[in-house]
Coordinates of C-alpha atoms in Angstrom, one line a residue:
X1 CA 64.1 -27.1 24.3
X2 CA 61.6 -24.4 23.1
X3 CA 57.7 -25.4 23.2
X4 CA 54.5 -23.4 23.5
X5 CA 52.8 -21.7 20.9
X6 CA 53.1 -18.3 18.6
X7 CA 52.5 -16.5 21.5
X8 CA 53.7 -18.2 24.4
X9 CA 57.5 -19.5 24.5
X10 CA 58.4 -21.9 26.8
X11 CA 62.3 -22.7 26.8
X12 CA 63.3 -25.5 29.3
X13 CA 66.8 -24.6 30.0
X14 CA 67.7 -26.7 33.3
X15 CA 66.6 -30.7 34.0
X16 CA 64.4 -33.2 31.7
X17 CA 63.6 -31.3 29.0
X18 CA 61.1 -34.5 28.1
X19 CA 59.2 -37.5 29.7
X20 CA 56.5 -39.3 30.0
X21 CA 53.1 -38.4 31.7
X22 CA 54.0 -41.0 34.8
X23 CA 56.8 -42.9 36.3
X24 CA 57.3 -46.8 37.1
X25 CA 55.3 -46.1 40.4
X26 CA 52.3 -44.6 38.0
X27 CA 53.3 -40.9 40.0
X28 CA 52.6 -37.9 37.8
X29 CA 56.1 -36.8 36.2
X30 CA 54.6 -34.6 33.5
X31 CA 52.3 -31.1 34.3
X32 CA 48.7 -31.9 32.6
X33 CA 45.3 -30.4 32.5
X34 CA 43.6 -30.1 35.8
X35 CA 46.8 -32.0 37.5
X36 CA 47.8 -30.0 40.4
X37 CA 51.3 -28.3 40.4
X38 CA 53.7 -27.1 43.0
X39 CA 56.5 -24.7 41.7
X40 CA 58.5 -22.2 42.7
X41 CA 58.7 -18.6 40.2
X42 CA 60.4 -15.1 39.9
X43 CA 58.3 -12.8 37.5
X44 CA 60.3 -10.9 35.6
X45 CA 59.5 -7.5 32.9
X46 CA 61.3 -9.4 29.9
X47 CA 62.1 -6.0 28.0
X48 CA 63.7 -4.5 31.3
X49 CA 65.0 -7.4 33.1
X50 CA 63.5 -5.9 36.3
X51 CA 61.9 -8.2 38.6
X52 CA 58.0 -8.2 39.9
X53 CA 57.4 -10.5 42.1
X54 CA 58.9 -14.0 42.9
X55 CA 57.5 -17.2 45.3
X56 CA 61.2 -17.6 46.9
X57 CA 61.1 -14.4 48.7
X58 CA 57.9 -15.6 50.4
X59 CA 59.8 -18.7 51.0
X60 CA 56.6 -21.0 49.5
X61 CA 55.9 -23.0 46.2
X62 CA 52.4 -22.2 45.5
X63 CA 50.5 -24.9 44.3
X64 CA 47.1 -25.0 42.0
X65 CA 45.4 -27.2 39.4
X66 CA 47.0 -25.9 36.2
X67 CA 43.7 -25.0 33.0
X68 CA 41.6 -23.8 36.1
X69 CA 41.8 -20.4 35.8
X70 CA 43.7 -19.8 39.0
X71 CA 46.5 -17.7 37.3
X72 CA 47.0 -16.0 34.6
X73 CA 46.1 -16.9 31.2
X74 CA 49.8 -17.6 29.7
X75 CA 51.1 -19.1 32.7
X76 CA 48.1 -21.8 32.9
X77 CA 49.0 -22.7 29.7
X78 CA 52.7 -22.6 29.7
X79 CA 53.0 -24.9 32.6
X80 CA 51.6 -27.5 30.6
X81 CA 53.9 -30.4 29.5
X82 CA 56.8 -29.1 32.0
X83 CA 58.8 -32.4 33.2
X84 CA 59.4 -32.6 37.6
X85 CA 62.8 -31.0 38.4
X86 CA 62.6 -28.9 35.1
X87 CA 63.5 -25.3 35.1
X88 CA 62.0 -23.1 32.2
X89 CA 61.5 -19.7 31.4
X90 CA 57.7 -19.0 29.7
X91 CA 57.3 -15.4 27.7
X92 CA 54.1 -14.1 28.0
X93 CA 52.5 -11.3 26.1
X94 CA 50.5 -8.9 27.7
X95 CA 47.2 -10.2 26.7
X96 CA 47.7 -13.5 28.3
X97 CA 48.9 -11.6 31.2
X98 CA 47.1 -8.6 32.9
X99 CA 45.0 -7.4 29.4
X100 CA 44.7 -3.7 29.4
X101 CA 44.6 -3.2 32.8
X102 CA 48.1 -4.4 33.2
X103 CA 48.9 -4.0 36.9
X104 CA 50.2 -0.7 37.7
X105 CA 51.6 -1.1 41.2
X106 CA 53.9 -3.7 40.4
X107 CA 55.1 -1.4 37.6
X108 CA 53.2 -3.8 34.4
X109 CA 51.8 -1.8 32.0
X110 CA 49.3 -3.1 29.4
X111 CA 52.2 -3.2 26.8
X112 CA 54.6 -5.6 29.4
X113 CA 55.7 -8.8 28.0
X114 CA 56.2 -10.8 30.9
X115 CA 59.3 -13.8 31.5
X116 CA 58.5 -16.4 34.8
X117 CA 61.4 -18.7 35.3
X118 CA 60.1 -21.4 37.1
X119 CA 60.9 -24.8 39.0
X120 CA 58.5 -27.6 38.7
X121 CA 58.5 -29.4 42.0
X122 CA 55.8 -31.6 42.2
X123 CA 52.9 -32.8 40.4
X124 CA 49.7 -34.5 41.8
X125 CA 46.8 -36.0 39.7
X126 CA 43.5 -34.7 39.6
X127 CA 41.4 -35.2 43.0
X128 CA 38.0 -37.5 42.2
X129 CA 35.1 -34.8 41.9
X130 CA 31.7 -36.4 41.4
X131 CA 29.9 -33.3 43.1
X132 CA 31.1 -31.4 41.2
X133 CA 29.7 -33.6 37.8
X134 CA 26.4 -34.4 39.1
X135 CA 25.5 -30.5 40.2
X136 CA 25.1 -29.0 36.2
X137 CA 24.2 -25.8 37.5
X138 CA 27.2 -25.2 39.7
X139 CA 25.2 -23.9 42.4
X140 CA 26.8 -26.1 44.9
X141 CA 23.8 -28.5 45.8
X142 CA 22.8 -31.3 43.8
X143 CA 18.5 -31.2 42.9
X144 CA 16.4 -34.5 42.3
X145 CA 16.8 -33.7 38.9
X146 CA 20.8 -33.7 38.7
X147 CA 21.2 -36.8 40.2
X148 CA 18.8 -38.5 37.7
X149 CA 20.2 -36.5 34.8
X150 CA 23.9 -37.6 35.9
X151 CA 23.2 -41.8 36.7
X152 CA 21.5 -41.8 33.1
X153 CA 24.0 -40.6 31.3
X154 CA 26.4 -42.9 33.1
X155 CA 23.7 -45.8 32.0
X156 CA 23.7 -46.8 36.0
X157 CA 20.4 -48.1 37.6
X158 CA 20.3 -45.9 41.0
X159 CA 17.3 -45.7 43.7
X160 CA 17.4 -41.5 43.6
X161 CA 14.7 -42.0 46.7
X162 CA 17.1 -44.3 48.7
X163 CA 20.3 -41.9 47.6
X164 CA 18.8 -39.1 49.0
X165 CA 17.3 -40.9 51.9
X166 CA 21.0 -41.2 52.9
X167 CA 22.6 -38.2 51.6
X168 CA 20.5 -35.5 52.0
X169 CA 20.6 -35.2 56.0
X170 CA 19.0 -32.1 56.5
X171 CA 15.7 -33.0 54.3
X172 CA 15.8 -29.9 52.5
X173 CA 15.5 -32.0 48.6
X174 CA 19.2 -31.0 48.2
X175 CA 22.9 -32.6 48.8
X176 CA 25.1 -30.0 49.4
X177 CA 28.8 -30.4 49.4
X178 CA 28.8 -30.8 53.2
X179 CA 25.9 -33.4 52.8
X180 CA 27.8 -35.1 50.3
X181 CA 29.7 -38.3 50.9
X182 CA 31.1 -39.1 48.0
X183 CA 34.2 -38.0 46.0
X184 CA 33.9 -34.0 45.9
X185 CA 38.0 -32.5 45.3
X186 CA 39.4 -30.4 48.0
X187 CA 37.8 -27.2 47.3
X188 CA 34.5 -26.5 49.1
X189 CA 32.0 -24.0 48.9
X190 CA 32.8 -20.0 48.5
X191 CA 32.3 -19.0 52.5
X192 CA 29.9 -16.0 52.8
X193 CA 32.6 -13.9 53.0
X194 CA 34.3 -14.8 50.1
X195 CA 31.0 -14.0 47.9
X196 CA 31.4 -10.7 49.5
X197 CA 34.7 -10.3 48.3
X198 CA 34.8 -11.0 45.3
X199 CA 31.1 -8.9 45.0
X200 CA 33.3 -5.8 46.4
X201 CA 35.1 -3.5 44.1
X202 CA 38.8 -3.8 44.9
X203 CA 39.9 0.3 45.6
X204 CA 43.4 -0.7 44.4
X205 CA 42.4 -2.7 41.3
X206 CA 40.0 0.7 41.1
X207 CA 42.8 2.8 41.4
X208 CA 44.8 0.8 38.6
X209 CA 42.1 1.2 36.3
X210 CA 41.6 4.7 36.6
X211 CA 45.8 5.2 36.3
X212 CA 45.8 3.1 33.4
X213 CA 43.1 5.2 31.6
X214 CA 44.9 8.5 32.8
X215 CA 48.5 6.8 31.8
X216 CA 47.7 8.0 27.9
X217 CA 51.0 6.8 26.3
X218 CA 51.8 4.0 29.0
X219 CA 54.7 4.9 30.2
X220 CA 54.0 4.6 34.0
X221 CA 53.2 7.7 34.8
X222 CA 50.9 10.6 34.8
X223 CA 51.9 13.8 33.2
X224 CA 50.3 17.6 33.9
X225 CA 48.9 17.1 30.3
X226 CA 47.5 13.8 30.9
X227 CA 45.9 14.5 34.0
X228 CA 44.4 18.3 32.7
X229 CA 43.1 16.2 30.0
X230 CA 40.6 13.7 32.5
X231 CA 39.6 16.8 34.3
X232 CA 38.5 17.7 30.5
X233 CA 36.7 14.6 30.0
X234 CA 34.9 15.1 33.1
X235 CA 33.8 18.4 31.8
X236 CA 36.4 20.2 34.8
X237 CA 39.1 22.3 34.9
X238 CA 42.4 21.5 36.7
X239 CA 43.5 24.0 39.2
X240 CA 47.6 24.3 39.9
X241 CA 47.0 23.4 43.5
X242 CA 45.9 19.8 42.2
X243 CA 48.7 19.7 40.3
X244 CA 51.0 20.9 42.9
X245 CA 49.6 18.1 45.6
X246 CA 49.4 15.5 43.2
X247 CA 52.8 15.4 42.1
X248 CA 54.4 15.4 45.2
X249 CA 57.7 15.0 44.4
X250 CA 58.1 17.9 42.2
X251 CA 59.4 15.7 39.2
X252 CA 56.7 16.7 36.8
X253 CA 54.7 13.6 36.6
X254 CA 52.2 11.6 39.0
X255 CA 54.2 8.0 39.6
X256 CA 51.6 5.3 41.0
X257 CA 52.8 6.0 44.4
X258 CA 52.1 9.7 44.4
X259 CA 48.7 8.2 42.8
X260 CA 47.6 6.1 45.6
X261 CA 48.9 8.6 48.3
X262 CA 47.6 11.5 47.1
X263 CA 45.0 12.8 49.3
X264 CA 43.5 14.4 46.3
X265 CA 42.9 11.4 44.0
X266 CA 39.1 10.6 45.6
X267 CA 38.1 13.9 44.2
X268 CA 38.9 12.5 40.5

């Protein structure tokens, strides 16, 4: 059975190949929007055969609400509809996968069309998530004037005053998540650490970038022309000892290990 769209191809080729969204004991059989989904997956370069990366050698089924964002682009969407116990294989094309930055140190290249085969092994429903309706301006504390908002478009006659009486502990005019007692999903606040995460430049998604823009016809690697030609751009000229460190191996091209190892590459 073959589903998905022009551009993503999703061929169940082991278990139910169709069912319905629950079973007699109203348990999620079906992968839906926002349901959450454990499954296990080997990546694969579908023009090569060659593998990328794959959840069994970590020995874990990851396990995300599917339409979140959490992965990928083509795998968010070709998860959806997958039966329990199915096995499928989902075709993705490069812009529903890594874009133009592909992701050089696993060897994908923005022109990789990428094959998972995966295992659906369980499916959960949504979890209930009325913080996360009532704060509008997803700045993880719910105002005065959210709360309002929210009970009158649900048409429901609530004492704001008395609400926040209850649920706003510290007195600062706000319910955050930790305040709040009602139904908020599983996923808290970003810790202050987190925000400086994701606020940081990555140096190895850095690095990819930079090899990518270098990598001039994509073939996963940098040659003495390709690399003379940044030095160019930057208005520089490329001396034969750069050369000579940066490709290591003597092979006459700069592979993304020699890349990320070479001593040189800050000076780019």
């Amino acid at each position: 059975l073959a589903l998905g769209t022009e551009e993503i191809k999703v061929t169940v080729h082991e278990g139910p190949k169709s069912c319905a969204d629950f079973d007699a004991e109203k348990k999620p059989t079906k992968v839906q929007k926002d349901y959450s989904v454990a499954f296990h997956f080997t990546a694969y370069d579908d023009a090569t055969g060659g593998k990328i990366e794959s959840s069994h050698d970590l020995g874990v089924a990851p396990s995300f609400p599917v339409g979140q964002g959490k992965v990928i682009s083509g795998l968010d969407q070709g998860l959806i509809g997958l039966c329990k116990h199915s096995k499928a294989y989902i075709v993705i094309p490069p812009h529903l996968a890594y874009g133009t930055m592909g992701k050089p140190e696993q060897g994908v290249t923005k022109d990789t069309i990428l094959r998972y085969d995966v295992e659906i092994i369980d499916i959960q429903p949504p979890v209930p998530n009325d913080f996360k309706d009532i704060d509008s301006n997803k700045d993880w504390k719910i105002s005065r004037k959210e709360a309002t908002y929210y009970f009158e478009s649900k048409n429901q006659n609530v004492d704001i005053d008395a609400l926040f009486k209850t649920e706003d502990t510290d007195g600062d005019g706000y319910v955050s998540w930790e305040e709040f007692t009602g139904p908020k999903g599983a996923e808290g606040p970003p810790s202050t650490r987190q925000k400086q995460q994701t606020q940081e430049v990555d140096p190895l998604e850095q690095a990819a970038a930079i090899f990518q823009q270098m990598d001039l016809d994509s073939d996963g690697k940098i040659s003495k022309e390709e690399l003379a030609a940044a030095f160019e751009l930057m208005g520089e000229k490329m001396t034969d000892e750069f050369w000579t460190e940066s490709d290591a191996n003597g092979d006459g091209s700069v592979s993304w290990d020699e890349f990320t190892g070479d001593p040189g590459r800050e000076e780019l």
